[in-house]
Tab-separated table of C-alpha atoms in Angstrom:
chain	number	residue	atom	x	y	z
A	1	UNK	CA	-8.089	-19.534	-21.435
A	2	UNK	CA	-8.042	-23.365	-21.657
A	3	UNK	CA	-4.687	-23.289	-23.471
A	4	UNK	CA	-3.212	-20.988	-20.798
A	5	UNK	CA	-4.533	-23.262	-18.017
A	6	UNK	CA	-3.002	-26.293	-19.770
A	7	UNK	CA	0.386	-24.547	-20.036
A	8	UNK	CA	0.375	-23.621	-16.354
A	9	UNK	CA	-0.533	-27.213	-15.462
A	10	UNK	CA	2.429	-28.476	-17.495
A	11	UNK	CA	4.759	-25.986	-15.815
A	12	UNK	CA	3.570	-27.106	-12.378
A	13	UNK	CA	4.144	-30.740	-13.423
A	14	UNK	CA	7.666	-29.937	-14.650
A	15	UNK	CA	8.391	-28.094	-11.398
A	16	UNK	CA	7.332	-31.142	-9.419
A	17	UNK	CA	9.551	-33.443	-11.471
A	18	UNK	CA	12.540	-31.116	-11.105
A	19	UNK	CA	11.974	-30.843	-7.335
A	20	UNK	CA	12.137	-34.658	-7.116
A	21	UNK	CA	15.331	-34.730	-9.189
A	22	UNK	CA	16.943	-32.106	-6.939
A	23	UNK	CA	16.698	-34.452	-3.962
A	24	UNK	CA	18.872	-37.002	-5.835
A	25	UNK	CA	21.280	-34.566	-7.520
A	26	UNK	CA	22.346	-32.708	-4.404
A	27	UNK	CA	26.112	-32.242	-4.474
A	28	UNK	CA	26.450	-32.319	-8.290
A	29	UNK	CA	27.167	-29.271	-10.480
A	30	UNK	CA	23.966	-29.897	-12.391
A	31	UNK	CA	22.133	-29.054	-9.176
A	32	UNK	CA	22.787	-25.330	-9.817
A	33	UNK	CA	21.417	-25.642	-13.332
A	34	UNK	CA	18.162	-27.164	-12.154
A	35	UNK	CA	17.834	-24.511	-9.433
A	36	UNK	CA	18.076	-21.817	-12.110
A	37	UNK	CA	15.581	-23.613	-14.323
A	38	UNK	CA	13.127	-23.986	-11.429
A	39	UNK	CA	13.337	-20.259	-10.655
A	40	UNK	CA	12.668	-19.452	-14.344
A	41	UNK	CA	9.593	-21.693	-14.379
A	42	UNK	CA	8.226	-20.009	-11.252
A	43	UNK	CA	8.279	-16.730	-13.151
A	44	UNK	CA	6.246	-18.308	-15.932
A	45	UNK	CA	3.355	-18.938	-13.543
A	46	UNK	CA	2.881	-15.248	-12.725
A	47	UNK	CA	-0.569	-13.961	-13.581
A	48	UNK	CA	-0.914	-11.072	-16.010
A	49	UNK	CA	-1.518	-7.735	-14.195
A	50	UNK	CA	-5.097	-6.505	-14.228
A	51	UNK	CA	-5.998	-3.558	-16.436
A	52	UNK	CA	-8.374	-0.715	-15.677
A	53	UNK	CA	-11.255	-0.572	-15.084
A	54	UNK	CA	-10.595	-2.920	-12.155
A	55	UNK	CA	-13.552	-4.173	-10.121
A	56	UNK	CA	-12.812	-5.727	-6.749
A	57	UNK	CA	-14.927	-8.257	-4.915
A	58	UNK	CA	-15.174	-7.862	-1.144
A	59	UNK	CA	-15.248	-11.213	0.613
A	60	UNK	CA	-17.256	-9.736	3.513
A	61	UNK	CA	-18.843	-11.873	6.209
A	62	UNK	CA	-20.009	-15.423	5.718
A	63	UNK	CA	-23.736	-14.995	6.395
A	64	UNK	CA	-25.682	-18.158	7.270
A	65	UNK	CA	-28.985	-18.515	5.409
A	66	UNK	CA	-31.780	-16.551	7.048
A	67	UNK	CA	-29.535	-14.171	9.021
A	68	UNK	CA	-29.064	-11.470	6.371
A	69	UNK	CA	-32.067	-9.398	7.482
A	70	UNK	CA	-31.059	-9.527	11.156
A	71	UNK	CA	-27.480	-8.437	10.406
A	72	UNK	CA	-28.754	-5.666	8.138
A	73	UNK	CA	-31.029	-4.413	10.922
A	74	UNK	CA	-28.155	-4.452	13.459
A	75	UNK	CA	-25.862	-2.539	11.082
A	76	UNK	CA	-28.653	-0.061	10.299
A	77	UNK	CA	-29.379	0.420	14.011
A	78	UNK	CA	-25.697	1.051	14.689
A	79	UNK	CA	-25.503	3.616	11.884
A	80	UNK	CA	-28.682	5.388	13.060
A	81	UNK	CA	-27.283	5.633	16.597
A	82	UNK	CA	-24.013	7.031	15.211
A	83	UNK	CA	-25.819	9.621	13.074
A	84	UNK	CA	-28.269	10.562	15.809
A	85	UNK	CA	-25.767	10.793	18.675
A	86	UNK	CA	-23.036	12.607	16.784
A	87	UNK	CA	-25.557	14.744	14.885
A	88	UNK	CA	-27.173	15.980	18.105
A	89	UNK	CA	-23.809	16.842	19.675
A	90	UNK	CA	-22.644	18.614	16.514
A	91	UNK	CA	-25.856	20.632	16.072
A	92	UNK	CA	-26.059	21.679	19.741
A	93	UNK	CA	-22.445	22.879	19.783
A	94	UNK	CA	-22.935	24.813	16.533
A	95	UNK	CA	-26.227	26.402	17.663
A	96	UNK	CA	-25.336	27.207	21.283
A	97	UNK	CA	-22.864	30.110	21.270
A	98	UNK	CA	-21.963	29.504	24.918
A	99	UNK	CA	-20.309	26.263	23.780
A	100	UNK	CA	-18.074	27.986	21.232
A	101	UNK	CA	-14.991	27.241	23.306
A	102	UNK	CA	-11.815	25.279	22.497
A	103	UNK	CA	-12.886	22.077	24.249
A	104	UNK	CA	-16.220	21.842	22.410
A	105	UNK	CA	-14.759	22.967	19.062
A	106	UNK	CA	-12.333	20.050	19.322
A	107	UNK	CA	-15.256	17.754	20.200
A	108	UNK	CA	-16.916	18.933	16.958
A	109	UNK	CA	-13.844	17.871	14.995
A	110	UNK	CA	-13.909	14.474	16.687
A	111	UNK	CA	-17.613	14.111	15.830
A	112	UNK	CA	-16.920	14.866	12.151
A	113	UNK	CA	-14.124	12.283	12.221
A	114	UNK	CA	-16.428	9.636	13.724
A	115	UNK	CA	-19.076	10.327	11.088
A	116	UNK	CA	-16.427	9.964	8.365
A	117	UNK	CA	-15.297	6.548	9.597
A	118	UNK	CA	-18.795	5.145	10.129
A	119	UNK	CA	-20.081	6.447	6.778
A	120	UNK	CA	-17.099	4.961	4.937
A	121	UNK	CA	-17.906	1.417	6.117
A	122	UNK	CA	-21.453	0.917	7.429
A	123	UNK	CA	-23.568	1.817	4.319
A	124	UNK	CA	-21.662	-0.640	2.128
A	125	UNK	CA	-21.787	-3.243	4.897
A	126	UNK	CA	-25.582	-2.850	5.043
A	127	UNK	CA	-25.741	-3.290	1.257
A	128	UNK	CA	-23.710	-6.471	1.597
A	129	UNK	CA	-26.150	-7.893	4.172
A	130	UNK	CA	-29.285	-6.788	2.323
A	131	UNK	CA	-28.477	-7.548	-1.312
A	132	UNK	CA	-25.335	-9.670	-1.150
A	133	UNK	CA	-23.543	-7.052	-3.272
A	134	UNK	CA	-19.783	-7.574	-3.025
A	135	UNK	CA	-18.424	-5.814	-6.098
A	136	UNK	CA	-16.733	-2.433	-5.705
A	137	UNK	CA	-15.003	-0.318	-8.357
A	138	UNK	CA	-11.309	0.497	-8.032
A	139	UNK	CA	-11.850	4.231	-7.416
A	140	UNK	CA	-14.498	3.560	-4.764
A	141	UNK	CA	-12.228	0.987	-3.106
A	142	UNK	CA	-9.361	3.486	-2.923
A	143	UNK	CA	-11.758	6.165	-1.614
A	144	UNK	CA	-13.092	3.860	1.093
A	145	UNK	CA	-9.592	2.807	2.133
A	146	UNK	CA	-8.434	6.438	2.205
A	147	UNK	CA	-11.406	7.481	4.379
A	148	UNK	CA	-10.920	4.585	6.819
A	149	UNK	CA	-7.206	5.309	7.223
A	150	UNK	CA	-7.849	9.054	7.529
A	151	UNK	CA	-10.400	8.344	10.248
A	152	UNK	CA	-7.893	6.230	12.172
A	153	UNK	CA	-5.151	8.862	11.902
A	154	UNK	CA	-7.355	11.930	12.496
A	155	UNK	CA	-8.900	10.467	15.670
A	156	UNK	CA	-5.429	10.256	17.166
A	157	UNK	CA	-4.277	13.726	16.081
A	158	UNK	CA	-7.501	15.340	17.327
A	159	UNK	CA	-7.216	13.522	20.666
A	160	UNK	CA	-3.630	14.764	20.812
A	161	UNK	CA	-4.871	18.335	20.320
A	162	UNK	CA	-7.487	17.756	23.041
A	163	UNK	CA	-4.800	16.557	25.439
A	164	UNK	CA	-2.780	19.707	24.752
A	165	UNK	CA	-5.877	21.864	25.380
A	166	UNK	CA	-6.613	20.126	28.696
A	167	UNK	CA	-2.947	20.395	29.704
A	168	UNK	CA	-3.048	24.186	29.250
A	169	UNK	CA	-6.423	24.439	31.030
A	170	UNK	CA	-5.248	22.539	34.143
A	171	UNK	CA	-1.563	23.421	34.340
A	172	UNK	CA	-1.818	27.056	33.162
A	173	UNK	CA	-5.371	28.105	34.168
A	174	UNK	CA	-4.577	31.817	34.529
A	175	UNK	CA	-2.934	31.995	31.091
A	176	UNK	CA	-5.381	29.635	29.339
A	177	UNK	CA	-7.277	32.284	27.354
A	178	UNK	CA	-4.051	34.053	26.432
A	179	UNK	CA	-2.468	30.818	25.157
A	180	UNK	CA	-5.498	29.087	23.622
A	181	UNK	CA	-6.625	31.961	21.426
A	182	UNK	CA	-9.053	31.544	18.545
A	183	UNK	CA	-6.179	31.634	16.049
A	184	UNK	CA	-4.220	28.966	17.910
A	185	UNK	CA	-7.326	26.802	18.287
A	186	UNK	CA	-8.010	26.865	14.552
A	187	UNK	CA	-4.331	26.215	13.881
A	188	UNK	CA	-4.428	23.125	16.139
A	189	UNK	CA	-7.542	21.800	14.386
A	190	UNK	CA	-6.101	22.449	10.917
A	191	UNK	CA	-2.769	20.899	11.902
A	192	UNK	CA	-4.490	17.762	13.252
A	193	UNK	CA	-6.334	17.201	9.961
A	194	UNK	CA	-3.320	18.181	7.834
A	195	UNK	CA	-0.985	15.702	9.553
A	196	UNK	CA	-3.546	12.893	9.215
A	197	UNK	CA	-4.256	13.614	5.541
A	198	UNK	CA	-0.572	14.053	4.686
A	199	UNK	CA	0.400	10.798	6.381
A	200	UNK	CA	-2.278	8.800	4.563
A	201	UNK	CA	-1.538	10.514	1.224
A	202	UNK	CA	2.147	9.563	1.523
A	203	UNK	CA	1.193	6.014	2.539
A	204	UNK	CA	-1.028	5.587	-0.520
A	205	UNK	CA	1.486	7.283	-2.838
A	206	UNK	CA	3.887	4.348	-2.351
A	207	UNK	CA	1.331	1.828	-3.629
A	208	UNK	CA	-1.117	3.657	-5.884
A	209	UNK	CA	0.515	2.492	-9.171
A	210	UNK	CA	1.434	-1.004	-8.038
A	211	UNK	CA	0.296	-3.635	-10.602
A	212	UNK	CA	-2.414	-5.886	-9.171
A	213	UNK	CA	-2.934	-9.531	-10.122
A	214	UNK	CA	-6.038	-10.324	-8.068
A	215	UNK	CA	-9.412	-8.756	-7.414
A	216	UNK	CA	-10.742	-10.569	-4.318
A	217	UNK	CA	-10.326	-8.488	-1.139
A	218	UNK	CA	-10.541	-10.897	1.771
A	219	UNK	CA	-11.956	-8.427	4.234
A	220	UNK	CA	-15.132	-6.525	5.165
A	221	UNK	CA	-13.898	-3.178	3.858
A	222	UNK	CA	-11.089	-1.954	1.621
A	223	UNK	CA	-7.818	-0.901	3.207
A	224	UNK	CA	-4.324	-0.175	1.990
A	225	UNK	CA	-3.044	-3.541	3.244
A	226	UNK	CA	-5.815	-5.625	1.681
A	227	UNK	CA	-5.412	-3.931	-1.700
A	228	UNK	CA	-1.609	-4.206	-1.708
A	229	UNK	CA	-1.865	-7.893	-0.798
A	230	UNK	CA	-3.156	-8.350	-4.377
A	231	UNK	CA	0.081	-6.994	-5.892
A	232	UNK	CA	1.802	-9.085	-8.574
A	233	UNK	CA	5.197	-8.814	-6.881
A	234	UNK	CA	6.366	-8.404	-3.265
A	235	UNK	CA	6.166	-4.844	-1.913
A	236	UNK	CA	8.527	-5.316	1.035
A	237	UNK	CA	10.348	-1.932	0.860
A	238	UNK	CA	7.083	0.005	0.693
A	239	UNK	CA	5.604	-2.137	3.471
A	240	UNK	CA	8.571	-1.383	5.716
A	241	UNK	CA	8.239	2.359	5.036
A	242	UNK	CA	4.493	2.254	5.702
A	243	UNK	CA	4.925	0.248	8.897
A	244	UNK	CA	7.657	2.614	10.118
A	245	UNK	CA	5.487	5.663	9.407
A	246	UNK	CA	2.490	4.161	11.193
A	247	UNK	CA	4.537	3.081	14.215
A	248	UNK	CA	6.283	6.460	14.501
A	249	UNK	CA	2.997	8.339	14.174
A	250	UNK	CA	1.118	6.268	16.779
A	251	UNK	CA	4.048	6.356	19.177
A	252	UNK	CA	4.407	10.132	18.794
A	253	UNK	CA	0.708	10.717	19.541
A	254	UNK	CA	0.879	8.346	22.517
A	255	UNK	CA	3.881	10.239	23.940
A	256	UNK	CA	2.076	13.586	23.573
A	257	UNK	CA	-1.084	12.307	25.284
A	258	UNK	CA	0.824	10.431	28.010
A	259	UNK	CA	2.998	13.469	28.767
A	260	UNK	CA	-0.048	15.776	28.916
A	261	UNK	CA	-2.024	13.563	31.290
A	262	UNK	CA	0.956	12.833	33.532
A	263	UNK	CA	1.433	16.581	33.946
A	264	UNK	CA	-2.313	17.023	34.473
A	265	UNK	CA	-2.338	14.306	37.148
A	266	UNK	CA	0.665	15.863	38.863
A	267	UNK	CA	-0.956	19.326	38.813
A	268	UNK	CA	-4.251	17.886	40.095
A	269	UNK	CA	-2.526	16.224	43.061
A	270	UNK	CA	-0.853	19.509	43.983
A	271	UNK	CA	-4.159	21.360	43.497
A	272	UNK	CA	-6.006	18.891	45.725
A	273	UNK	CA	-3.901	19.816	48.730
A	274	UNK	CA	-5.359	23.323	48.726
A	275	UNK	CA	-8.713	22.929	46.947
A	276	UNK	CA	-10.330	19.500	46.588
A	277	UNK	CA	-13.303	20.842	44.567
A	278	UNK	CA	-10.940	22.357	41.982
A	279	UNK	CA	-9.111	19.044	41.775
A	280	UNK	CA	-12.302	17.072	41.088
A	281	UNK	CA	-13.377	19.629	38.474
A	282	UNK	CA	-10.025	19.363	36.691
A	283	UNK	CA	-10.174	15.560	36.639
A	284	UNK	CA	-13.825	15.607	35.544
A	285	UNK	CA	-13.068	17.789	32.508
A	286	UNK	CA	-10.140	15.572	31.471
A	287	UNK	CA	-11.832	12.210	32.040
A	288	UNK	CA	-13.910	12.158	28.800
A	289	UNK	CA	-10.867	12.721	26.575
A	290	UNK	CA	-8.872	10.008	28.293
A	291	UNK	CA	-11.766	7.514	28.167
A	292	UNK	CA	-12.345	8.215	24.449
A	293	UNK	CA	-8.650	7.632	23.720
A	294	UNK	CA	-8.605	4.387	25.710
A	295	UNK	CA	-11.753	3.092	23.954
A	296	UNK	CA	-10.185	3.732	20.545
A	297	UNK	CA	-6.858	2.149	21.520
A	298	UNK	CA	-8.513	-0.917	23.056
A	299	UNK	CA	-10.660	-1.413	19.939
A	300	UNK	CA	-7.522	-1.124	17.782
A	301	UNK	CA	-5.563	-3.499	20.032
A	302	UNK	CA	-8.288	-6.147	19.735
A	303	UNK	CA	-7.694	-6.195	15.957
A	304	UNK	CA	-3.981	-6.911	16.405
A	305	UNK	CA	-4.561	-9.574	19.062
A	306	UNK	CA	-7.287	-11.372	17.086
A	307	UNK	CA	-4.936	-11.969	14.132
A	308	UNK	CA	-2.391	-13.600	16.452
A	309	UNK	CA	-4.795	-16.508	16.979
A	310	UNK	CA	-5.257	-18.448	13.701
A	311	UNK	CA	-7.815	-20.727	15.375
A	312	UNK	CA	-10.269	-17.812	15.667
A	313	UNK	CA	-12.859	-17.983	12.883
A	314	UNK	CA	-12.599	-15.518	10.007
A	315	UNK	CA	-16.024	-14.059	10.798
A	316	UNK	CA	-14.956	-13.216	14.349
A	317	UNK	CA	-11.664	-11.723	13.128
A	318	UNK	CA	-13.533	-9.565	10.627
A	319	UNK	CA	-15.980	-8.460	13.312
A	320	UNK	CA	-13.108	-7.476	15.610
A	321	UNK	CA	-11.520	-5.557	12.735
A	322	UNK	CA	-14.495	-3.173	12.490
A	323	UNK	CA	-14.868	-2.574	16.236
A	324	UNK	CA	-12.733	0.577	16.061
A	325	UNK	CA	-15.217	1.975	13.516
A	326	UNK	CA	-18.558	0.919	15.037
A	327	UNK	CA	-17.832	1.256	18.797
A	328	UNK	CA	-16.099	4.657	19.362
A	329	UNK	CA	-18.552	6.662	17.181
A	330	UNK	CA	-21.422	5.245	19.275
A	331	UNK	CA	-19.786	5.681	22.686
A	332	UNK	CA	-18.125	9.091	22.224
A	333	UNK	CA	-21.340	11.208	22.151
A	334	UNK	CA	-22.621	9.330	25.221
A	335	UNK	CA	-19.372	9.977	27.105
A	336	UNK	CA	-19.397	13.700	26.377
A	337	UNK	CA	-23.137	13.985	26.954
A	338	UNK	CA	-23.000	12.278	30.350
A	339	UNK	CA	-19.775	13.770	31.696
A	340	UNK	CA	-19.951	17.329	30.361
A	341	UNK	CA	-22.579	19.127	32.447
A	342	UNK	CA	-22.694	22.090	30.062
A	343	UNK	CA	-23.199	19.983	26.959
A	344	UNK	CA	-25.789	17.795	28.675
A	345	UNK	CA	-27.676	20.867	29.910
A	346	UNK	CA	-27.642	22.453	26.462
A	347	UNK	CA	-28.975	19.261	24.841
A	348	UNK	CA	-31.805	19.021	27.386
A	349	UNK	CA	-32.627	22.713	26.988
A	350	UNK	CA	-32.868	22.499	23.197
A	351	UNK	CA	-34.894	19.282	23.413
A	352	UNK	CA	-37.404	20.873	25.806
A	353	UNK	CA	-37.588	23.963	23.577
A	354	UNK	CA	-38.354	21.848	20.510
A	355	UNK	CA	-41.058	19.894	22.368
A	356	UNK	CA	-42.649	23.111	23.654
A	357	UNK	CA	-42.699	24.648	20.175
A	358	UNK	CA	-44.503	21.599	18.747
A	359	UNK	CA	-47.188	21.834	21.436
């Protein structure tokens, strides 16, 4: 190891000397020779690719002394709220047969998606705060990254399916049950998950066998980008393909949702001229889906904006980067519980029943 370090030091020294010479030899034929030699020496400094089993080290947050317990408690509280809120909504919808309707079945899928995203990140984050554990095996890192990306993609596809359901309910109320049959509902749910999983599988397939020359992931959780940043050589073609896929996917979902809600708004305005109560009911049933989508998009936008300001501390950037995982799963059950009268009534009814049984 010492010998290798000494060789690299000599190469760096030679590179420095050659760079100085180049400034004086500009315009001579020998200039080309030294350029070629410099390029060859740069290749000598490449680190040997890592071999399996690879163990990564998550950089995580910089935790000031004495704050670990507080941060662990906050992360634990957030995870408990996520489990409790989403668990209650999921159980009530499954138990109450009157809620076995397209809108609530789609809410169930969104709840499962939120639980997936929170569970992929928060338990390991709590371990980091409590024990300082930063090491993560290669397979677990890939699994965490796959779950996080699947969560991000599935939230959008499920919200797209919800927008389609609300569009049919408001714009084609008399044909709603004929169009949104049980078979079509299950097809929409399966298609939403299939598209998300397929997109992420293709994204990871481009990079899964890329040689890695580093093991320090400078982030709070593992993602495709943070792992590929450790590659031994540039991955520009794959990055362009991945970026194009992500942009096309997000834009396509946005167009579907925007089109659905523009049509819903147009239909609601026409409906309000003859029946104002029907108009308010239509808008009230669509409001939760639109708010959930906006919360997710705003949380995602904050990530992009935060990295455009290098002066922002790394801890704040990392905190912003997990907002889309810790905020929507907490807010979504509250939104549906407060806005949906049927779901709220069913939750209260089951809660009162459980309390009465214990007495």
